[in-house]
Each structure stands twice: as C-alpha cells, then as structure tokens.
C-alpha cells in the first residue's frame, strides 16, 4: 500500500499541467456513504443535514489530497497514513455526524447508529496492480510475440504512468475500457402487456452548446457551492445551480425548443485526457480535485420519455427530482449504479462498469434509464432515492408506487477509441468527471433531472404515451425512433493503438430501442453521423445568490430501507463478458500534454462565486507556438536532403 501511494504521488509533474493536484490512482479512501443510509430526515432538519452531508464529501476530498502530500512519508512508515490522513478524517466525520444527529433530534427524530459511519480506510484501488508484467509491451505481447495480459505500458514494456492513468493521475486506466465487439448482446426486452403504454415523447434541448457548467448539485447538496466536486453539463433550465429555488427554476430561460419544458437535465462532463487545461484547472471541482482535460461537447443528446410495459402512466408531479446512478459506486458498490455505455450500431450491448472502445465510424453512447415508479406523495426524499423506484424485469412497479413517464437520456460523443498501448499518448483516454476518490470509474456515472414541465405539456406527454403515439418537438430528430433502422454502420474495429482494426463486426439487429430493456428500459437507437458541435460563444454569466428561504420539500415516505423497493431490479442482461478478444486489464497511464488545439469560444458557468467560469484554453497563437518546432525541423530535414544531393553530384 505504501509503495502504491508513493508511486502514485511521484509521477512526472509535467503531466497534467501547472497547478493541478497530483492525486492518486493506486490507492483511494473508502468511507461509508452517510447520505444513502439516511432514508428519513424531518423536513425542517433537511437544510442543516444537507449542508453537513456536503461537509462529509469535502472532508474526504481534503483527506485524499493529504494522502498524496504524505506519500513519501507513508512509503517510509505506512503508519503515517493513519496519523496524517485517516485519524484526522475520522475525527472530522465524528463531529459532523454528531451535528447531523443533533439537527434531527431537535425535530424529534434521533437517528441510531450514525456514529459507526465515521470509520474510513485507505485501500488499494486495483489500478496499480493492473499493469503489464515485465517483458510485455502495452499490446499484451511478450518478447517472443506471444499473447499476454493486456496492459497500458509503452513500447518495450515501459510503464508510462505508474498505474494511475489520466491527465491528473487518478484515472482512468486501460482496465476501465473494453472493445465493444468483444461484448455479447445483453439487452433483454420485456414482453408488453395488451394495455401497455407504447408511445414516446421527445424533448429537444440542445447539447450544452452554450457551455453552461458548474460543480454544484442542487438536488443532493442544495445551498452548497461545489457540492458535487466535479463539473456538470446542463441543458434545459438555464438557472440551475446550488442556490436555485423552485421559483427561480420556474422563471428561468430554457434551451429546450418547446419553451414549456424548463426542466433541468444535467450529468458529469466527459473529458479527453489530452493535456488541455480548461479554466477550471485550478478551481474546485476541476483540476484541484483531479478532474482535468478537455471538456467534450456532446454530438447529440436525445431526451425520450417512454411508457410502461404493463399499463398506462400518470403525470409526473411538478418539481419532481430524480437522481439515477451513484456517483460513489466505486467505494459504495454497484447497488445503485445505473448508467450504461455503448457504441452506435452496437446498442444491443450495454456496459455498466467499462468504457467502450468503438470501431471507426461508431460513436460513444452514454445512456441513463431513469427510475419511473413514483411513491405518489413526494417530489424528493431524504436520500433522494426512496420516493422513486425502478420497474421489475416485467415492467411492474413496487406496491404503493405508480408508473410515470420514464426519461431515457441518450448522449452521443464523437471521440476516438484511445490508444491503450501507450497510455493514451497517441489517442487520448476519456472519462467522466468524478469525486476525487472515485477515480473516474465508468460505474460512477449518473444523471440528474428536475421536472419543470408546464402542467399542460406534461399532460400532453402522458396522453401521447398512453395512446401509443410519437410526439414532442424533438420527435423524428437525432437518435433513431422506435421501429426505425440504423442510419450508419461502423467500418473498422478499434485497435490497440486507436487506429482501427481489420473491419468491424456488424450488430445483428441494429440499435436497441427506448423502453425495450427489461426492468431498466432498453437504450435509445443509433443517431446518424454529423458535424461535432463546438463550444458556444460564451454568453452572459448567470450567478445566483442564495434565496432568503430554502425551497420547501415534502415529507419523506418513511421507508427505512437503504434503497427503495425495486430500486435495483433483478438482472435482466445476459453476461457482458468479452467473447474471444482480450479485455485490457492493464493500467492506463498519465497522458503527456500533446498541445491539442481547441476552439477559443468562451464557456459560461452558472456556479456560485466559489466556482470559476469555464473556458477552453488554447487558440491559434498557442497552437502555432506548439507547432513551430516541428515546422523548423521539417525545414532542416529538407535542407539536409538538398545538401546531400549537391555533395553527391560534386
């Protein structure tokens, strides 16, 4: 453990850019997730409890940074990890848990057993052990050309990044990726009943071309700047930040084509680990907390609301809040993980714990199937989960829950398969933003939704879905609609170096359709190829001040379970294990800065004052400064050839 800590923190500081924290990938900090355990909190105590829960996240982030700063001392004496990192963290957590207990007891509901949730530990992340063995190169070949374990070292078995990976040294690694063509189809479609609601309603809200970002989470950490500790893309409601009240959300502008949809849709940004420094490189939620690299604007975002396989749906209540997936699933475990990854043309194969390596001509697809069973009373709950539940594998809601339209959120990115054999130096690795100790694992992906539809438009959605029609301003655009055919096929398989392979296997039945996949409805279809949208031209900043009074929330459902009934359905997917091909189990490497030029359009942020506005750094001048040595070298080579020819003639 000490060796992992030391190796993780003594990487080349030139990688990742000036000012970025040298955080760890070989180890991480594991603490119980208090928020998940608090299934009931008195309404009047919620503002205080939410702030204390956010303080627990901040304490872990600071402890993770101390772990890196103490690396050399830990190598000499492993006990330093307890003295400098874990013991202070547990003292802080104990004090915070006491304040949570006091806040709840004041309102007449003293929680039991919170004190036992203060304990934390430093544990191996598994990243450092996933390196190529001696004598193997990064393509999994030994010195005799024999196939070995696939790793992420460079040529001749050189380790490029100490097993940590990523631009900031805390992931991703090669073991986080898998060739989509080595995955068996695993989407199972439920059989719809005779009275199933088979319609779809599509809302078109753009791809965040306005560049609206912040590191807040108004659902999980209201009133706390940088409560997410990672950056979010926002579409729809343009006033969403930690301090947004319900009234402010209702009065805000929207990026949706139908102005009756002012809902807030947000998710962690996807970044290329290519050496680019965004303006959050030295900011909370950005480089300071291990979220580094170029923010990728989605090529396409499809927001499809689908029905229920067993019957009709009822309207969502206004201001309903839903979080799907678990931002802390790397240490919490997969119980609440829900996001999935795939490639266009291969969406009958979904990955929950790996990023996909897509063949040439195929785009990365990221899908969220939101919970669609509502408890009929609450728009939120203490742990932001128990008021909603998933359907089971047949499409039934748990007892006491009613089906509402299910949001299927499909995000497409035009990113190439990374070159795992050199740790992403040729073609960069990609990963979602995360809490620093979650190491950018794909299973930590998550999505957030706040329903701010006009009530008339929501009823129109329900009528459309229940009558089996396809409706909405976005219907027929972007992704494939139910019953459609794929519009393009990938042409080449991803190679170890990200440069393509010998031809791609074609999916048998094309892309899967929204609403088709068992207890977690099937993913949306494949969109056509198009120009990659660039960042917008900035626009006006949208700072927001804390309101005078906190937004009201309804009483919790009173469910004492850690997760609501049906919150994790029976497995409805076949095995996603690779077939035939090797799944890379080597570690990804830190990617050296490659001077990738980006557009110089400004990016706007809606964060509070503590969060910096985001802008893509770099431009024509910077690109020229990076290219002139190569140009000069080319001139010298040509001059050498000319001189050589003259000498030979003489």
XYZ file of C-alpha atoms in Angstrom, residues 16-20 167 211 213-215 231 269 271 274-289 291-295 433 535 538 541 598-605 607 609-619 622:
59
model
C -1.494 17.347 -16.205
C -0.474 20.982 -16.263
C 0.690 23.521 -13.752
C -1.322 23.896 -10.599
C -3.146 20.598 -10.862
C -4.129 13.534 -17.026
C -21.234 25.948 -22.327
C -21.252 24.229 -16.355
C -20.809 24.201 -12.606
C -19.671 21.826 -9.885
C -18.317 19.529 -13.256
C -18.904 16.229 -18.178
C -13.173 14.862 -20.730
C -5.080 15.164 -23.740
C -3.142 17.741 -21.730
C -5.611 20.571 -22.330
C -6.135 22.905 -19.382
C -9.643 24.220 -19.067
C -10.151 27.287 -16.893
C -11.212 25.021 -14.039
C -7.665 23.583 -13.900
C -7.012 25.474 -10.654
C -10.589 25.522 -9.382
C -12.729 23.459 -7.011
C -14.435 20.695 -8.924
C -11.765 20.865 -11.618
C -8.022 20.233 -11.623
C -7.670 20.763 -7.875
C -9.834 17.683 -7.386
C -10.877 16.487 -12.955
C -8.596 17.509 -15.801
C -8.566 17.556 -19.580
C -10.612 18.900 -22.454
C -14.369 19.007 -21.835
C -15.691 13.728 -14.027
C -18.380 25.149 -27.723
C -19.852 32.275 -24.188
C -22.729 34.599 -16.802
C -9.216 23.675 -29.136
C -11.733 26.262 -30.184
C -11.440 29.524 -28.311
C -15.124 30.097 -27.774
C -15.932 31.052 -24.188
C -17.772 28.685 -21.887
C -20.277 30.046 -19.419
C -20.773 28.813 -15.863
C -21.923 28.277 -10.494
C -18.942 32.724 -6.726
C -16.749 29.904 -5.443
C -16.794 28.204 -8.866
C -14.811 29.703 -11.715
C -16.323 30.237 -15.177
C -15.107 27.668 -17.673
C -13.324 28.470 -20.902
C -11.401 26.300 -23.271
C -7.781 27.381 -23.115
C -5.604 27.492 -26.197
C -6.103 29.108 -29.552
C -0.866 28.781 -28.670
